[in-house]
Short mmCIF file of C-alpha atoms in Angstrom, two decimals:
data_model
loop_
_atom_site.label_atom_id
_atom_site.label_comp_id
_atom_site.label_asym_id
_atom_site.label_seq_id
_atom_site.Cartn_x
_atom_site.Cartn_y
_atom_site.Cartn_z
CA UNK O 1 -16.55 -17.03 11.39
CA UNK O 2 -13.00 -16.00 11.94
CA UNK O 3 -9.88 -17.35 13.64
CA UNK O 4 -7.06 -15.02 14.83
CA UNK O 5 -3.85 -17.13 15.51
CA UNK O 6 -6.11 -20.14 15.70
CA UNK O 7 -8.70 -18.84 18.19
CA UNK O 8 -12.24 -17.66 17.41
CA UNK O 9 -12.20 -13.90 17.45
CA UNK O 10 -13.63 -10.96 15.71
CA UNK O 11 -11.22 -8.27 17.13
CA UNK O 12 -7.53 -7.84 16.91
CA UNK O 13 -4.85 -5.64 18.41
CA UNK O 14 -4.92 -2.11 17.11
CA UNK O 15 -1.14 -2.17 17.30
CA UNK O 16 -1.08 -4.73 14.42
CA UNK O 17 1.37 -3.71 11.72
CA UNK O 18 -1.02 -5.00 9.11
CA UNK O 19 -3.33 -2.19 10.05
CA UNK O 20 -0.74 0.50 10.65
CA UNK O 21 1.60 -0.13 7.79
CA UNK O 22 -0.03 -2.66 5.44
CA UNK O 23 2.76 -4.92 6.62
CA UNK O 24 1.36 -8.28 5.53
CA UNK O 25 0.01 -10.50 2.83
CA UNK O 26 -3.21 -12.23 2.01
CA UNK O 27 -4.66 -15.00 -0.07
CA UNK O 28 -8.26 -15.54 -1.30
CA UNK O 29 -9.12 -19.18 -1.80
CA UNK O 30 -12.08 -20.94 -3.41
CA UNK O 31 -13.86 -23.55 -1.26
CA UNK O 32 -15.55 -26.16 -3.45
CA UNK O 33 -17.73 -28.96 -1.95
CA UNK O 34 -15.99 -28.52 1.42
CA UNK O 35 -12.45 -28.67 0.02
CA UNK O 36 -9.85 -26.15 -1.03
CA UNK O 37 -8.46 -27.55 -4.36
CA UNK O 38 -5.76 -24.95 -4.85
CA UNK O 39 -4.63 -24.83 -1.18
CA UNK O 40 -1.10 -26.01 -1.89
CA UNK O 41 -0.58 -23.33 -4.51
CA UNK O 42 -1.90 -20.53 -2.29
CA UNK O 43 0.32 -21.56 0.60
CA UNK O 44 3.37 -21.74 -1.67
CA UNK O 45 2.74 -18.27 -2.99
CA UNK O 46 2.24 -17.01 0.54
CA UNK O 47 5.48 -18.61 1.66
CA UNK O 48 7.35 -17.10 -1.27
CA UNK O 49 5.93 -13.67 -0.43
CA UNK O 50 7.05 -14.10 3.19
CA UNK O 51 10.62 -14.78 1.98
CA UNK O 52 10.51 -11.58 -0.16
CA UNK O 53 9.29 -9.41 2.72
CA UNK O 54 11.11 -11.05 5.57
CA UNK O 55 7.85 -11.98 7.27
CA UNK O 56 7.75 -14.89 9.70
CA UNK O 57 5.88 -17.66 7.84
CA UNK O 58 3.63 -19.97 9.74
CA UNK O 59 3.90 -23.62 9.00
CA UNK O 60 1.47 -24.96 6.48
CA UNK O 61 0.11 -27.14 9.32
CA UNK O 62 -0.99 -24.07 11.30
CA UNK O 63 -2.96 -22.74 8.26
CA UNK O 64 -4.40 -26.16 7.58
CA UNK O 65 -5.61 -26.56 11.26
CA UNK O 66 -7.41 -23.18 11.02
CA UNK O 67 -8.94 -24.01 7.64
CA UNK O 68 -10.09 -27.46 8.78
CA UNK O 69 -11.69 -25.89 11.80
CA UNK O 70 -13.48 -23.24 9.76
CA UNK O 71 -14.74 -25.66 7.12
CA UNK O 72 -16.17 -28.05 9.68
CA UNK O 73 -18.56 -25.18 10.75
CA UNK O 74 -19.36 -23.71 7.40
CA UNK O 75 -21.16 -24.42 4.16
CA UNK O 76 -19.39 -26.38 1.50
CA UNK O 77 -19.13 -23.48 -1.06
CA UNK O 78 -17.52 -20.22 -0.39
CA UNK O 79 -14.30 -18.13 0.03
CA UNK O 80 -11.52 -18.39 2.55
CA UNK O 81 -9.37 -15.40 3.26
CA UNK O 82 -5.94 -15.93 4.82
CA UNK O 83 -4.24 -12.82 6.12
CA UNK O 84 -0.73 -12.89 7.57
CA UNK O 85 0.54 -9.69 9.23
CA UNK O 86 3.92 -9.09 10.94
CA UNK O 87 1.89 -8.94 14.22
CA UNK O 88 2.05 -6.22 16.78
CA UNK O 89 4.66 -3.52 16.88
CA UNK O 90 5.44 -0.20 18.42
CA UNK O 91 5.31 2.91 16.36
CA UNK O 92 8.00 3.04 13.54
CA UNK O 93 8.43 1.39 10.20
CA UNK O 94 11.35 -0.97 10.94
CA UNK O 95 10.24 -4.62 11.43
CA UNK O 96 10.65 -5.71 14.99
CA UNK O 97 13.34 -8.26 15.09
CA UNK O 98 11.24 -10.63 17.20
CA UNK O 99 8.07 -10.34 15.12
CA UNK O 100 5.88 -13.38 15.49
CA UNK O 101 3.38 -12.83 12.71
CA UNK O 102 -0.34 -13.09 13.10
CA UNK O 103 -2.77 -15.40 11.18
CA UNK O 104 -6.21 -14.28 10.41
CA UNK O 105 -8.43 -16.85 8.63
CA UNK O 106 -12.08 -16.13 7.73
CA UNK O 107 -14.77 -17.80 5.74
CA UNK O 108 -17.09 -15.82 3.46
CA UNK O 109 -20.06 -16.70 1.18
CA UNK O 110 -19.41 -16.83 -2.54
CA UNK O 111 -19.87 -13.34 -4.07
CA UNK O 112 -23.04 -12.65 -5.98
CA UNK O 113 -22.40 -14.34 -9.32
CA UNK O 114 -21.56 -11.92 -12.06
CA UNK O 115 -23.05 -12.54 -15.50
CA UNK O 116 -21.11 -15.37 -17.09
CA UNK O 117 -19.81 -12.94 -19.71
CA UNK O 118 -18.62 -9.80 -18.26
CA UNK O 119 -19.02 -6.17 -19.02
CA UNK O 120 -15.69 -4.41 -18.46
CA UNK O 121 -14.67 -0.80 -18.57
CA UNK O 122 -11.39 1.10 -18.18
CA UNK O 123 -10.73 2.72 -14.82
CA UNK O 124 -9.28 6.15 -14.51
CA UNK O 125 -7.31 5.22 -11.39
CA UNK O 126 -3.88 4.12 -12.49
CA UNK O 127 -1.98 1.21 -10.87
CA UNK O 128 1.48 2.23 -9.51
CA UNK O 129 4.89 0.78 -10.37
CA UNK O 130 6.38 -0.89 -7.38
CA UNK O 131 9.34 -3.07 -8.11
CA UNK O 132 9.68 -3.86 -4.41
CA UNK O 133 6.10 -5.14 -4.15
CA UNK O 134 4.99 -6.12 -7.66
CA UNK O 135 3.57 -9.57 -7.89
CA UNK O 136 2.75 -9.79 -4.21
CA UNK O 137 -0.74 -9.79 -2.82
CA UNK O 138 0.12 -7.44 -0.04
CA UNK O 139 -2.34 -5.59 2.18
CA UNK O 140 -2.06 -2.24 0.52
CA UNK O 141 -4.89 -2.34 -2.00
CA UNK O 142 -5.94 1.32 -2.00
CA UNK O 143 -5.47 1.75 -5.66
CA UNK O 144 -7.80 -1.21 -6.23
CA UNK O 145 -10.26 0.22 -3.76
CA UNK O 146 -10.44 3.47 -5.69
CA UNK O 147 -10.77 1.53 -9.00
CA UNK O 148 -13.48 -0.73 -7.66
CA UNK O 149 -15.38 2.38 -6.64
CA UNK O 150 -15.32 3.47 -10.20
CA UNK O 151 -16.50 0.02 -11.39
CA UNK O 152 -19.56 0.25 -9.08
CA UNK O 153 -20.36 3.81 -9.99
CA UNK O 154 -20.21 2.94 -13.78
CA UNK O 155 -22.24 -0.22 -13.39
CA UNK O 156 -19.64 -2.52 -14.99
CA UNK O 157 -18.78 -6.00 -13.74
CA UNK O 158 -15.12 -5.13 -13.70
CA UNK O 159 -12.57 -2.54 -14.73
CA UNK O 160 -9.11 -2.68 -16.35
CA UNK O 161 -6.40 -0.70 -14.68
CA UNK O 162 -3.56 0.91 -16.62
CA UNK O 163 -0.20 1.84 -15.30
CA UNK O 164 1.17 5.36 -15.57
CA UNK O 165 2.48 4.71 -19.07
CA UNK O 166 -0.75 3.40 -20.46
CA UNK O 167 -0.08 -0.38 -20.34
CA UNK O 168 -2.90 -2.60 -19.21
CA UNK O 169 -1.93 -4.31 -16.03
CA UNK O 170 -4.89 -6.21 -14.65
CA UNK O 171 -8.51 -5.64 -13.53
CA UNK O 172 -9.29 -4.56 -10.00
CA UNK O 173 -9.74 -8.12 -8.70
CA UNK O 174 -8.69 -10.30 -11.70
CA UNK O 175 -5.67 -10.99 -13.75
CA UNK O 176 -6.35 -10.97 -17.50
CA UNK O 177 -5.50 -12.95 -20.61
CA UNK O 178 -6.07 -11.65 -24.17
CA UNK O 179 -5.93 -13.21 -27.60
CA UNK O 180 -4.27 -11.10 -30.24
CA UNK O 181 -3.09 -12.31 -33.67
CA UNK O 182 -3.47 -15.96 -32.53
CA UNK O 183 -1.26 -15.36 -29.36
CA UNK O 184 -2.71 -15.79 -25.90
CA UNK O 185 -0.97 -13.36 -23.69
CA UNK O 186 -1.13 -11.83 -20.19
CA UNK O 187 0.62 -8.68 -18.96
CA UNK O 188 3.88 -9.15 -17.09
CA UNK O 189 3.71 -8.45 -13.30
CA UNK O 190 7.35 -7.48 -12.65
CA UNK O 191 6.61 -3.75 -12.09
CA UNK O 192 2.96 -3.78 -11.12
CA UNK O 193 0.12 -6.23 -10.48
CA UNK O 194 -0.49 -9.44 -8.63
CA UNK O 195 1.02 -12.78 -9.74
CA UNK O 196 -2.27 -14.61 -9.31
CA UNK O 197 -2.63 -18.27 -8.57
CA UNK O 198 -5.25 -18.69 -11.34
CA UNK O 199 -3.02 -16.70 -13.70
CA UNK O 200 -0.21 -19.27 -13.11
CA UNK O 201 -2.64 -22.13 -13.68
CA UNK O 202 -3.78 -20.64 -16.94
CA UNK O 203 -0.22 -20.14 -18.13
CA UNK O 204 0.47 -23.79 -17.28
CA UNK O 205 -2.61 -24.93 -19.10
CA UNK O 206 -1.61 -22.77 -22.11
CA UNK O 207 1.83 -24.50 -22.13
CA UNK O 208 0.30 -27.97 -21.86
CA UNK O 209 -2.06 -27.19 -24.77
CA UNK O 210 0.74 -25.77 -26.87
CA UNK O 211 -1.03 -22.47 -27.41
CA UNK O 212 1.43 -19.82 -28.43
CA UNK O 213 1.93 -16.60 -26.42
CA UNK O 214 2.92 -15.90 -22.77
CA UNK O 215 3.73 -12.62 -20.95
CA UNK O 216 3.50 -9.64 -23.33
CA UNK O 217 2.73 -5.96 -22.76
CA UNK O 218 -0.60 -4.68 -23.91
CA UNK O 219 -1.06 -0.93 -24.31
CA UNK O 220 -4.26 0.90 -23.97
CA UNK O 221 -4.14 1.99 -27.59
CA UNK O 222 -3.80 -1.66 -28.68
CA UNK O 223 -7.08 -2.81 -26.94
CA UNK O 224 -8.90 -2.58 -30.23
CA UNK O 225 -6.55 -5.31 -31.73
CA UNK O 226 -7.58 -8.03 -29.28
CA UNK O 227 -10.00 -10.77 -30.36
CA UNK O 228 -10.83 -12.28 -26.93
CA UNK O 229 -10.40 -11.10 -23.35
CA UNK O 230 -10.59 -13.25 -20.24
CA UNK O 231 -10.36 -12.38 -16.56
CA UNK O 232 -9.32 -14.89 -13.96
CA UNK O 233 -8.94 -15.30 -10.25
CA UNK O 234 -9.05 -18.11 -7.78
CA UNK O 235 -12.67 -17.46 -6.85
CA UNK O 236 -14.21 -16.85 -10.24
CA UNK O 237 -11.96 -19.06 -12.27
CA UNK O 238 -11.65 -17.97 -15.89
CA UNK O 239 -14.37 -15.73 -17.32
CA UNK O 240 -14.83 -14.32 -20.83
CA UNK O 241 -15.42 -10.65 -21.34
CA UNK O 242 -18.37 -9.89 -23.69
CA UNK O 243 -18.29 -6.10 -23.63
CA UNK O 244 -15.14 -4.03 -23.32
CA UNK O 245 -15.52 -0.32 -23.18
CA UNK O 246 -18.33 -0.16 -25.74
CA UNK O 247 -17.10 -3.01 -28.00
CA UNK O 248 -18.57 -6.48 -28.28
CA UNK O 249 -16.08 -9.42 -27.91
CA UNK O 250 -18.01 -12.49 -29.05
CA UNK O 251 -15.32 -15.24 -29.09
CA UNK O 252 -14.90 -17.92 -26.40
CA UNK O 253 -12.42 -20.15 -28.17
CA UNK O 254 -9.95 -19.92 -25.37
CA UNK O 255 -12.37 -20.68 -22.53
CA UNK O 256 -13.51 -23.74 -24.54
CA UNK O 257 -9.92 -25.02 -24.85
CA UNK O 258 -8.99 -24.24 -21.19
CA UNK O 259 -11.86 -25.99 -19.51
CA UNK O 260 -10.37 -29.50 -19.61
CA UNK O 261 -6.79 -28.76 -18.52
CA UNK O 262 -8.04 -26.42 -15.73
CA UNK O 263 -10.50 -28.99 -14.49
CA UNK O 264 -7.63 -31.51 -14.31
CA UNK O 265 -5.69 -29.06 -12.27
CA UNK O 266 -8.47 -28.85 -9.73
CA UNK O 267 -10.48 -25.92 -11.02
CA UNK O 268 -13.88 -27.53 -11.19
CA UNK O 269 -15.84 -24.35 -10.84
CA UNK O 270 -15.38 -22.81 -14.28
CA UNK O 271 -18.41 -21.25 -15.80
CA UNK W 1 -3.18 4.81 25.69
CA UNK W 2 -5.51 4.59 22.64
CA UNK W 3 -9.04 5.69 21.63
CA UNK W 4 -11.07 3.95 18.99
CA UNK W 5 -13.95 6.11 17.84
CA UNK W 6 -13.50 8.06 21.04
CA UNK W 7 -13.59 5.18 23.48
CA UNK W 8 -10.59 3.65 25.24
CA UNK W 9 -9.70 0.50 23.44
CA UNK W 10 -6.76 -1.60 22.45
CA UNK W 11 -8.68 -3.89 20.01
CA UNK W 12 -10.53 -3.28 16.81
CA UNK W 13 -12.68 -5.18 14.46
CA UNK W 14 -10.74 -7.67 12.19
CA UNK W 15 -13.18 -6.65 9.40
CA UNK W 16 -11.63 -3.12 9.37
CA UNK W 17 -10.80 -2.02 5.86
CA UNK W 18 -7.64 -0.32 7.07
CA UNK W 19 -6.27 -3.75 7.99
CA UNK W 20 -7.66 -5.63 5.00
CA UNK W 21 -6.99 -3.18 2.12
CA UNK W 22 -4.83 -0.36 3.54
CA UNK W 23 -7.95 1.67 3.15
CA UNK W 24 -7.20 4.78 5.28
CA UNK W 25 -4.80 7.53 6.19
CA UNK W 26 -2.70 8.54 9.14
CA UNK W 27 -1.01 11.49 10.59
CA UNK W 28 1.86 11.64 13.07
CA UNK W 29 1.96 14.74 15.28
CA UNK W 30 4.48 16.18 17.73
CA UNK W 31 3.24 16.91 21.25
CA UNK W 32 5.25 19.79 22.76
CA UNK W 33 4.71 20.89 26.38
CA UNK W 34 1.18 19.34 26.28
CA UNK W 35 0.14 21.10 23.06
CA UNK W 36 0.02 20.09 19.47
CA UNK W 37 1.35 23.16 17.63
CA UNK W 38 0.82 21.87 14.12
CA UNK W 39 -2.63 20.28 14.72
CA UNK W 40 -4.50 22.47 12.33
CA UNK W 41 -2.11 21.69 9.51
CA UNK W 42 -2.31 17.98 10.15
CA UNK W 43 -6.09 18.04 10.21
CA UNK W 44 -6.17 20.06 7.04
CA UNK W 45 -3.92 17.52 5.26
CA UNK W 46 -6.06 14.62 6.53
CA UNK W 47 -9.19 16.27 5.27
CA UNK W 48 -7.62 16.92 1.89
CA UNK W 49 -6.59 13.31 1.77
CA UNK W 50 -10.14 12.21 2.64
CA UNK W 51 -11.53 14.23 -0.35
CA UNK W 52 -9.06 12.46 -2.64
CA UNK W 53 -9.99 9.03 -1.46
CA UNK W 54 -13.63 9.54 -0.82
CA UNK W 55 -13.16 8.66 2.78
CA UNK W 56 -15.77 9.93 5.34
CA UNK W 57 -13.89 12.66 7.22
CA UNK W 58 -14.67 13.15 10.91
CA UNK W 59 -15.26 16.70 12.11
CA UNK W 60 -12.12 18.39 13.50
CA UNK W 61 -14.07 18.56 16.78
CA UNK W 62 -14.14 14.79 17.10
CA UNK W 63 -10.31 14.60 16.61
CA UNK W 64 -9.78 17.44 19.08
CA UNK W 65 -11.95 15.75 21.73
CA UNK W 66 -9.97 12.50 21.35
CA UNK W 67 -6.67 14.45 21.53
CA UNK W 68 -7.73 16.51 24.54
CA UNK W 69 -8.71 13.40 26.40
CA UNK W 70 -5.38 11.63 25.62
CA UNK W 71 -3.23 14.59 26.47
CA UNK W 72 -4.96 14.91 29.83
CA UNK W 73 -3.65 11.56 30.84
CA UNK W 74 -0.16 11.59 29.35
CA UNK W 75 3.11 13.26 29.65
CA UNK W 76 3.64 16.73 27.96
CA UNK W 77 6.14 15.50 25.36
CA UNK W 78 5.46 12.78 22.80
CA UNK W 79 3.84 11.82 19.57
CA UNK W 80 0.19 11.46 18.65
CA UNK W 81 -0.93 9.10 15.83
CA UNK W 82 -4.24 9.66 14.18
CA UNK W 83 -5.47 6.95 11.96
CA UNK W 84 -8.59 7.08 9.88
CA UNK W 85 -9.85 3.98 8.16
CA UNK W 86 -13.02 3.47 6.06
CA UNK W 87 -14.19 1.30 8.91
CA UNK W 88 -15.67 -2.25 8.67
CA UNK W 89 -16.59 -3.82 5.43
CA UNK W 90 -17.44 -7.18 3.95
CA UNK W 91 -14.99 -8.82 1.70
CA UNK W 92 -14.36 -6.92 -1.60
CA UNK W 93 -12.47 -3.81 -2.60
CA UNK W 94 -15.38 -1.59 -3.49
CA UNK W 95 -15.87 1.09 -0.77
CA UNK W 96 -19.21 0.43 1.02
CA UNK W 97 -21.64 3.28 0.22
CA UNK W 98 -22.49 3.65 3.85
CA UNK W 99 -18.90 3.62 5.20
CA UNK W 100 -18.74 5.40 8.54
CA UNK W 101 -15.04 5.64 8.99
CA UNK W 102 -13.11 4.75 12.11
CA UNK W 103 -10.83 7.03 14.23
CA UNK W 104 -7.95 5.55 16.10
CA UNK W 105 -5.91 7.99 18.17
CA UNK W 106 -2.86 6.92 20.22
CA UNK W 107 -0.14 8.59 22.19
CA UNK W 108 3.41 7.36 22.14
CA UNK W 109 6.64 8.43 23.80
CA UNK W 110 9.17 10.44 21.72
CA UNK W 111 11.49 8.24 19.75
CA UNK W 112 15.06 7.62 21.07
CA UNK W 113 16.83 10.83 19.85
CA UNK W 114 18.99 10.25 16.88
CA UNK W 115 22.27 12.02 16.93
CA UNK W 116 21.80 15.78 16.05
CA UNK W 117 23.69 15.28 12.69
CA UNK W 118 22.50 12.18 10.90
CA UNK W 119 24.31 9.30 9.18
CA UNK W 120 22.28 8.51 6.07
CA UNK W 121 22.73 5.71 3.52
CA UNK W 122 20.95 4.77 0.30
CA UNK W 123 18.34 2.05 0.51
CA UNK W 124 18.15 -0.69 -2.14
CA UNK W 125 14.38 -0.82 -1.76
CA UNK W 126 12.89 1.42 -4.39
CA UNK W 127 9.79 3.55 -3.78
CA UNK W 128 7.05 3.00 -6.31
CA UNK W 129 5.26 5.46 -8.58
CA UNK W 130 1.67 5.78 -7.77
CA UNK W 131 -0.12 8.73 -9.31
CA UNK W 132 -3.32 7.79 -7.48
CA UNK W 133 -1.69 7.81 -4.06
CA UNK W 134 1.38 10.00 -4.35
CA UNK W 135 1.61 12.74 -1.67
CA UNK W 136 -0.90 10.94 0.68
CA UNK W 137 0.17 9.47 4.06
CA UNK W 138 -1.99 6.29 3.38
CA UNK W 139 -1.71 3.13 5.43
CA UNK W 140 0.22 1.09 2.87
CA UNK W 141 3.83 1.65 3.99
CA UNK W 142 5.31 -1.67 3.02
CA UNK W 143 8.07 -0.20 0.89
CA UNK W 144 9.09 2.04 3.78
CA UNK W 145 8.99 -1.04 6.12
CA UNK W 146 11.47 -2.87 3.89
CA UNK W 147 13.76 0.18 3.54
CA UNK W 148 13.60 0.78 7.30
CA UNK W 149 14.76 -2.80 7.80
CA UNK W 150 17.80 -1.93 5.63
CA UNK W 151 18.49 1.21 7.71
CA UNK W 152 18.57 -0.83 10.93
CA UNK W 153 20.64 -3.57 9.43
CA UNK W 154 23.28 -1.09 8.11
CA UNK W 155 23.39 0.88 11.34
CA UNK W 156 22.41 4.16 9.68
CA UNK W 157 20.15 6.79 11.24
CA UNK W 158 18.06 6.94 8.06
CA UNK W 159 18.06 5.94 4.43
CA UNK W 160 17.28 7.69 1.24
CA UNK W 161 14.84 6.01 -1.14
CA UNK W 162 15.09 6.23 -4.95
CA UNK W 163 12.32 5.63 -7.42
CA UNK W 164 12.59 3.06 -10.18
CA UNK W 165 14.35 5.60 -12.44
CA UNK W 166 16.92 6.57 -9.87
CA UNK W 167 15.54 9.88 -8.62
CA UNK W 168 15.76 10.55 -4.92
CA UNK W 169 12.31 10.84 -3.44
CA UNK W 170 12.48 10.98 0.34
CA UNK W 171 13.93 9.04 3.29
CA UNK W 172 12.02 6.24 5.02
CA UNK W 173 10.33 8.56 7.43
CA UNK W 174 11.47 12.03 6.46
CA UNK W 175 11.17 14.37 3.55
CA UNK W 176 14.41 15.91 2.43
CA UNK W 177 15.86 19.29 1.35
CA UNK W 178 19.17 19.74 -0.44
CA UNK W 179 21.33 22.65 -1.24
CA UNK W 180 22.93 22.57 -4.66
CA UNK W 181 24.52 25.51 -6.44
CA UNK W 182 22.95 27.88 -3.94
CA UNK W 183 19.43 26.55 -4.55
CA UNK W 184 17.48 24.99 -1.67
CA UNK W 185 15.33 22.21 -3.26
CA UNK W 186 13.13 19.31 -2.37
CA UNK W 187 12.01 16.44 -4.62
CA UNK W 188 8.45 16.74 -6.08
CA UNK W 189 5.88 14.40 -4.63
CA UNK W 190 3.45 14.14 -7.58
CA UNK W 191 4.47 10.55 -8.55
CA UNK W 192 5.79 9.15 -5.25
CA UNK W 193 6.41 10.15 -1.71
CA UNK W 194 4.54 11.91 1.07
CA UNK W 195 3.69 15.68 1.03
CA UNK W 196 4.83 16.14 4.56
CA UNK W 197 3.49 18.83 6.96
CA UNK W 198 7.05 19.83 7.97
CA UNK W 199 8.05 19.83 4.23
CA UNK W 200 5.32 22.31 3.54
CA UNK W 201 6.47 24.49 6.49
CA UNK W 202 10.04 24.50 5.28
CA UNK W 203 8.98 25.56 1.86
CA UNK W 204 6.97 28.45 3.36
CA UNK W 205 9.90 29.48 5.53
CA UNK W 206 12.13 29.36 2.37
CA UNK W 207 9.71 31.59 0.64
CA UNK W 208 9.61 34.03 3.56
CA UNK W 209 13.40 34.10 3.66
CA UNK W 210 13.66 34.65 -0.02
CA UNK W 211 15.95 31.62 -0.47
CA UNK W 212 15.98 30.63 -4.13
CA UNK W 213 14.99 27.05 -5.09
CA UNK W 214 11.84 24.94 -4.68
CA UNK W 215 10.68 21.60 -5.97
CA UNK W 216 13.41 19.98 -8.28
CA UNK W 217 14.38 16.51 -9.21
CA UNK W 218 17.47 15.12 -7.76
CA UNK W 219 18.98 12.05 -9.33
CA UNK W 220 21.18 9.47 -7.57
CA UNK W 221 24.07 10.30 -9.74
CA UNK W 222 23.85 13.97 -8.76
CA UNK W 223 24.07 13.37 -5.02
CA UNK W 224 27.83 14.26 -5.07
CA UNK W 225 26.87 17.77 -6.20
CA UNK W 226 24.92 18.67 -3.10
CA UNK W 227 26.42 20.89 -0.45
CA UNK W 228 23.94 20.34 2.31
CA UNK W 229 21.25 17.76 3.05
CA UNK W 230 18.52 18.04 5.64
CA UNK W 231 15.71 15.74 6.68
CA UNK W 232 12.45 16.81 8.03
CA UNK W 233 9.22 15.45 9.56
CA UNK W 234 6.77 16.72 12.15
CA UNK W 235 8.26 14.75 15.08
CA UNK W 236 11.97 15.46 14.48
CA UNK W 237 11.63 18.90 12.89
CA UNK W 238 14.53 19.69 10.51
CA UNK W 239 17.82 17.86 10.91
CA UNK W 240 21.07 18.23 9.10
CA UNK W 241 22.83 15.21 7.53
CA UNK W 242 26.47 14.81 8.50
CA UNK W 243 27.43 11.70 6.70
CA UNK W 244 25.80 10.60 3.34
CA UNK W 245 26.90 7.25 1.93
CA UNK W 246 30.53 7.69 2.92
CA UNK W 247 30.81 11.47 2.34
CA UNK W 248 30.97 14.13 5.07
CA UNK W 249 28.59 17.08 4.68
CA UNK W 250 29.82 19.69 7.07
CA UNK W 251 27.58 22.70 6.30
CA UNK W 252 24.57 23.78 8.39
CA UNK W 253 23.86 27.15 6.82
CA UNK W 254 20.27 26.21 6.03
CA UNK W 255 19.45 25.03 9.46
CA UNK W 256 20.79 28.20 10.99
CA UNK W 257 18.59 30.33 8.66
CA UNK W 258 15.50 28.17 9.13
CA UNK W 259 15.41 28.22 12.84
CA UNK W 260 13.78 31.58 13.36
CA UNK W 261 10.95 31.27 10.76
CA UNK W 262 10.10 27.73 11.82
CA UNK W 263 10.03 28.67 15.44
CA UNK W 264 7.60 31.46 14.56
CA UNK W 265 5.40 28.85 12.76
CA UNK W 266 5.23 26.82 15.97
CA UNK W 267 8.09 24.42 15.48
CA UNK W 268 9.84 25.04 18.81
CA UNK W 269 11.61 21.61 19.01
CA UNK W 270 14.31 22.12 16.37
CA UNK W 271 17.70 20.69 17.31
#
C-alpha cells in the first residue's frame, strides 16, 4: 500500500523532479510490533537534508498521519519507505521557486533474513566523492544499484564499496563499523556515503559505553588488520560479518556489548 | 504531450526505479523544423550508457515510433526528452533480473533564449567524482539542481562547476570549450561530468578544421588565462561567453570557425 501526498495511489506524475533529476530524499524505517521506534530520528535527518537541499519540508504531522494510516492496514512487522521529492516541475534543473514537494509513503514486508553472520565481498564499483551530497540519503543511488548487482552475481550477502582512492566507505545498503587495535571505528561520511540513523545510534552507544574509537579512515590495504566488522542499518540493526573476502572473522565482542544500549535506544530487533 | 512505453500518459508507477534510485538515463534532443538532426547520435549514446549500466535497451525503432508520433502532434521547433528507466521494482537496490525498462518520451517548447553571448559565474556547489557514472547522462542530477539554483539566484545565464580539487568540469547544463595559448580544449569527463553529444560534435569539427587542442584539465586558478570560452549542448548549440565572473571575454574566433563544420554535421541552429 502506498500514499502519495496522503492519498492512496500507485501512480505519480511523470513530471516529478524526483524521477527526472533525482531531486529528493528518502528514509527507510523499521516497523516493529506496529510501531516505528526510530521515527523521530528519521524525521530529524530528513528535515536536516531538506535544509541542505532547499527542499520544502512537510510537517512531521503530515508524515505521521500517513504512517498511522498505513500501519492501521498492514502487518505489525515491516519496512516503511518515505520519499520526499521537490514535486512537479517543467524541464530544467533549477528548482521551481514555488515547489510544493511531494510525499510518497509505502509499506513493505521485511526483507528475506540474511544469515545472522554475513558473507561480505568487495565491490568493483567505486563510490563517488560528492561534497555537495555526501551524508544525504538522496534519490540518486545508481552506484549502489551497480554494486548491489555485483553482490547478487557473486552470491555474497553484502559488498563493501571503496572510493576512488581505495578507502572503504560503506556497504551497498549498510554503514560499517570495524574493530582495529582495540578501537571501534567507522569511516567518515563527509565526502561520500550516507550518514545512517543506525550509524549515529551505534556511535552514541559507543560513547555511552566508553569504547575508544570514532570516525577513522580505513583503506582497502588495511582490511587485513581489522579484528571485527559489523554492518548496520535501520532495518537490519547491527550485524556481524563472518566472512570478508575469503577471510573468517570470528569475533562478536562488539555486538555483545552493543545489544543493551541499542535496546535501550529503541532497537529491539537486533539479531 | 508525453508517451510512456508508447502510450499517451502523464502518470507512471510510483515503483519505478528511476524515481526510487535514479536508475536510468536520459537524452535531451533539439527538434528543428520538425526533424531531429542528431537523433542517431543521441540513440547511440543512450545505447552505450545502457551497456555500461546493464539497462535493457529498447530498439531504436521503439524510440523512433514514439518520436514520430509526438512530432506529428507538435510544433516544428522544440526539445524532446527521452528517459529510460529500469522500470518497476520492489524495494532494494539490486537490479531485478527480469527488468523490462521503461521509455518516457516528452516534447517541450524551446527554452527562453538566453542572450547570444552569455554571462557566466562560478558555482559554489562542487561536482562530484564518480568513476562508475562519469560521462553518463544518468537521472541523478542533484548537484546540477543545486548549482542551477545558484545561477538563478545570482542572475547569471549559466554557472561553471568545479570538482572537489578545483578543476573546471562543465556548466550546469552545458559542456565547455576554452581557448588558451592558441589551443582549443575541453575538460576530460572520465571522473566527472557528461560526455555531451554536442561536445563530441565540436571535438570532431575541431579535428576536421585542424585546430590544435583536445581534452585538457583547466583549473579554477587558470581561468584568467583563457582567451575565449564557449558553452555547448544539443539544444543551444555552441554559445560564446561574454562575461565570466567579472571579466569580459570579447573574442568569437572559435564560433566563427565552427559554424560551417557544425552546420554540415546537422547543427543548423547555431546563434
